[in-house]
Amino acid sequence: PSPATLQQRLSAIPAVEWWDKPFLKVASSYDAAPHNTVAANANTEVLTHYVEHPVPIEPPAEPAPPPPQPLPLTKRERKKLRTQRRLAAEREKQDQIRCGLMAPPPPKVKISNLMQAMKNEAVMDPSAMEAKVRAEMAQRVRNHELRNLARKLTPQQRKDKKRRKMLNDPTGGGTPVRERERVH
């Protein structure tokens, strides 16, 4: 490049960058201080040991297309996922019991395993133990029925679910009805 072009390019470079101006006492030049050094020109009152990170700004671009809708899972895949989920939850529960974060569940005593589970107490007073076991069994059945009742859908929810299934709406009304082709 010619000397004139080079001089023009050099004159376009500012003496002080805009991000450095708040940190200088004399903002016209880096070394415009009395002792002609950058350290003497630095405004140390605004300097800290913290690093200031600018807020990241997304570059202007077209929004990404929405991801494709996932295909509905087959019955076997749903069954496998459910099994894996339940096993993972059970493993987590056992780990918490092992670590002492959760109390172990009481033993499920039935009439059939009464003698093995409560050896000494059952020998001393078998009638009282049998009554106690029958009460525990009845309580487990009641708890089961209460859980089912709490999970039961209201009539309006049942209608909505049925409507979603009829319209093949994939937002949670079960799996859509699919026709199978028969090959002869």
Short mmCIF file of C-alpha atoms in Angstrom, two decimals:
data_model
loop_
_atom_site.label_atom_id
_atom_site.label_comp_id
_atom_site.label_asym_id
_atom_site.label_seq_id
_atom_site.Cartn_x
_atom_site.Cartn_y
_atom_site.Cartn_z
CA PRO A 1 0.00 0.00 0.00
CA SER A 2 1.01 3.56 -0.62
CA PRO A 3 2.19 5.80 2.24
CA ALA A 4 -0.99 7.91 1.95
CA THR A 5 -3.23 4.82 2.34
CA LEU A 6 -1.11 3.59 5.25
CA GLN A 7 -1.36 7.00 6.95
CA GLN A 8 -5.15 7.00 6.44
CA ARG A 9 -5.50 3.53 8.01
CA LEU A 10 -3.33 4.50 11.00
CA SER A 11 -5.35 7.68 11.56
CA ALA A 12 -8.57 5.60 11.67
CA ILE A 13 -7.21 3.73 14.74
CA PRO A 14 -8.27 5.64 17.87
CA ALA A 15 -5.65 6.74 20.38
CA VAL A 16 -7.70 5.17 23.19
CA GLU A 17 -10.23 2.38 22.79
CA TRP A 18 -13.72 3.18 24.07
CA TRP A 19 -13.67 0.38 26.65
CA ASP A 20 -10.48 1.74 28.22
CA LYS A 21 -11.66 5.35 28.65
CA PRO A 22 -13.39 4.85 32.05
CA PHE A 23 -10.14 3.42 33.45
CA LEU A 24 -7.88 6.35 32.42
CA LYS A 25 -7.45 9.70 34.20
CA VAL A 26 -6.75 11.49 30.92
CA ALA A 27 -8.94 9.83 28.30
CA SER A 28 -7.19 11.26 25.24
CA SER A 29 -4.18 8.94 25.30
CA TYR A 30 -2.82 5.94 27.18
CA ASP A 31 0.39 7.66 28.21
CA ALA A 32 -0.83 11.26 28.62
CA ALA A 33 -0.15 11.21 32.35
CA PRO A 34 2.47 13.43 34.00
CA HIS A 35 5.11 10.67 34.13
CA ASN A 36 4.23 9.44 30.62
CA THR A 37 3.30 5.86 31.65
CA VAL A 38 0.10 3.88 31.39
CA ALA A 39 0.29 2.92 35.09
CA ALA A 40 0.41 6.60 36.09
CA ASN A 41 -2.60 7.35 33.85
CA ALA A 42 -4.71 4.45 35.26
CA ASN A 43 -7.70 5.41 37.40
CA THR A 44 -7.13 2.87 40.20
CA GLU A 45 -10.29 3.83 42.11
CA VAL A 46 -12.49 2.05 39.57
CA LEU A 47 -10.24 -1.00 39.27
CA THR A 48 -11.14 -4.12 41.25
CA HIS A 49 -10.03 -7.73 41.27
CA TYR A 50 -13.37 -8.78 39.73
CA VAL A 51 -13.66 -9.71 36.06
CA GLU A 52 -16.60 -8.19 34.25
CA HIS A 53 -18.17 -10.50 31.70
CA PRO A 54 -20.48 -8.95 29.12
CA VAL A 55 -23.97 -10.34 28.75
CA PRO A 56 -23.96 -12.76 25.81
CA ILE A 57 -26.24 -11.61 23.00
CA GLU A 58 -27.57 -14.07 20.47
CA PRO A 59 -26.60 -13.15 16.91
CA PRO A 60 -29.51 -12.21 14.67
CA ALA A 61 -30.62 -15.30 12.82
CA GLU A 62 -33.76 -17.06 11.73
CA PRO A 63 -35.31 -19.16 14.48
CA ALA A 64 -34.53 -22.85 14.22
CA PRO A 65 -37.35 -25.01 12.90
CA PRO A 66 -39.28 -26.86 15.58
CA PRO A 67 -37.99 -30.37 16.29
CA PRO A 68 -39.94 -33.18 14.63
CA GLN A 69 -42.73 -34.77 16.64
CA PRO A 70 -41.58 -38.05 18.19
CA LEU A 71 -43.17 -41.19 16.83
CA PRO A 72 -45.59 -42.94 19.16
CA LEU A 73 -43.96 -45.84 20.96
CA THR A 74 -45.06 -49.40 20.38
CA LYS A 75 -46.67 -51.37 23.16
CA ARG A 76 -43.45 -53.30 23.78
CA GLU A 77 -41.38 -50.08 23.97
CA ARG A 78 -43.84 -48.48 26.41
CA LYS A 79 -43.72 -51.61 28.54
CA LYS A 80 -39.92 -51.63 28.52
CA LEU A 81 -39.70 -47.93 29.47
CA ARG A 82 -42.20 -48.41 32.28
CA THR A 83 -40.21 -51.37 33.63
CA GLN A 84 -36.95 -49.41 33.49
CA ARG A 85 -38.54 -46.40 35.22
CA ARG A 86 -39.99 -48.55 38.00
CA LEU A 87 -36.71 -50.44 38.51
CA ALA A 88 -34.77 -47.17 38.71
CA ALA A 89 -37.22 -45.78 41.29
CA GLU A 90 -36.99 -48.98 43.35
CA ARG A 91 -33.17 -48.91 43.17
CA GLU A 92 -33.18 -45.28 44.33
CA LYS A 93 -35.49 -46.17 47.23
CA GLN A 94 -33.24 -49.08 48.26
CA ASP A 95 -30.15 -46.83 48.13
CA GLN A 96 -31.85 -44.28 50.38
CA ILE A 97 -32.80 -47.03 52.85
CA ARG A 98 -29.21 -48.34 52.79
CA CYS A 99 -27.83 -44.84 53.45
CA GLY A 100 -30.27 -44.30 56.31
CA LEU A 101 -32.14 -41.44 54.64
CA MET A 102 -35.40 -43.38 54.67
CA ALA A 103 -36.83 -45.81 57.19
CA PRO A 104 -37.23 -49.36 55.87
CA PRO A 105 -40.83 -50.35 55.19
CA PRO A 106 -42.48 -52.59 57.79
CA PRO A 107 -42.55 -56.28 56.83
CA LYS A 108 -45.69 -57.39 54.97
CA VAL A 109 -46.91 -60.09 57.29
CA LYS A 110 -49.66 -62.37 55.98
CA ILE A 111 -51.38 -65.33 57.53
CA SER A 112 -49.24 -67.65 55.40
CA ASN A 113 -45.90 -66.23 56.64
CA LEU A 114 -47.02 -65.37 60.18
CA MET A 115 -44.91 -68.03 61.89
CA GLN A 116 -41.72 -67.22 59.93
CA ALA A 117 -41.98 -63.43 60.38
CA MET A 118 -42.96 -63.31 64.07
CA LYS A 119 -41.55 -66.48 65.57
CA ASN A 120 -41.49 -65.68 69.30
CA GLU A 121 -44.59 -63.47 69.46
CA ALA A 122 -46.67 -65.91 67.41
CA VAL A 123 -45.74 -68.81 69.68
CA MET A 124 -46.61 -66.86 72.85
CA ASP A 125 -49.99 -65.51 71.70
CA PRO A 126 -51.05 -66.83 68.28
CA SER A 127 -54.60 -65.40 68.43
CA ALA A 128 -53.43 -61.85 69.14
CA MET A 129 -50.79 -62.06 66.40
CA GLU A 130 -53.36 -63.36 63.91
CA ALA A 131 -55.73 -60.49 64.77
CA LYS A 132 -52.88 -58.00 64.38
CA VAL A 133 -51.88 -59.47 61.00
CA ARG A 134 -55.49 -59.42 59.76
CA ALA A 135 -55.78 -55.73 60.79
CA GLU A 136 -52.56 -54.91 58.90
CA MET A 137 -53.82 -56.75 55.82
CA ALA A 138 -57.12 -54.85 55.95
CA GLN A 139 -55.21 -51.54 56.32
CA ARG A 140 -53.09 -52.34 53.25
CA VAL A 141 -56.25 -53.04 51.23
CA ARG A 142 -57.81 -49.76 52.44
CA ASN A 143 -54.66 -47.82 51.52
CA HIS A 144 -54.69 -49.42 48.07
CA GLU A 145 -58.32 -48.44 47.49
CA LEU A 146 -57.67 -44.86 48.67
CA ARG A 147 -54.73 -44.54 46.26
CA ASN A 148 -56.91 -45.79 43.41
CA LEU A 149 -59.68 -43.37 44.37
CA ALA A 150 -57.24 -40.44 44.41
CA ARG A 151 -55.96 -41.42 40.95
CA LYS A 152 -59.45 -41.87 39.49
CA LEU A 153 -60.43 -39.38 36.77
CA THR A 154 -63.39 -37.08 37.25
CA PRO A 155 -66.29 -37.45 34.78
CA GLN A 156 -65.14 -34.32 32.89
CA GLN A 157 -61.56 -35.65 32.67
CA ARG A 158 -62.88 -38.98 31.39
CA LYS A 159 -64.88 -37.18 28.67
CA ASP A 160 -61.85 -35.11 27.65
CA LYS A 161 -59.63 -38.19 27.51
CA LYS A 162 -62.15 -40.07 25.40
CA ARG A 163 -62.50 -37.10 23.03
CA ARG A 164 -58.70 -36.83 22.65
CA LYS A 165 -58.45 -40.54 21.87
CA MET A 166 -61.23 -40.29 19.28
CA LEU A 167 -59.54 -37.30 17.60
CA ASN A 168 -56.11 -39.01 17.70
CA ASP A 169 -54.72 -36.01 19.57
CA PRO A 170 -51.17 -36.98 20.70
CA THR A 171 -51.12 -34.56 23.66
CA GLY A 172 -51.82 -37.17 26.26
CA GLY A 173 -54.96 -39.04 25.44
CA GLY A 174 -53.26 -42.40 25.14
CA THR A 175 -51.97 -43.87 21.93
CA PRO A 176 -53.70 -43.10 18.65
CA VAL A 177 -55.59 -45.87 16.93
CA ARG A 178 -53.55 -47.34 14.08
CA GLU A 179 -54.68 -49.66 11.34
CA ARG A 180 -52.49 -52.61 10.38
CA GLU A 181 -52.07 -53.80 6.84
CA ARG A 182 -52.56 -57.47 6.24
CA VAL A 183 -50.19 -59.12 3.80
CA HIS A 184 -51.47 -62.33 2.24
#
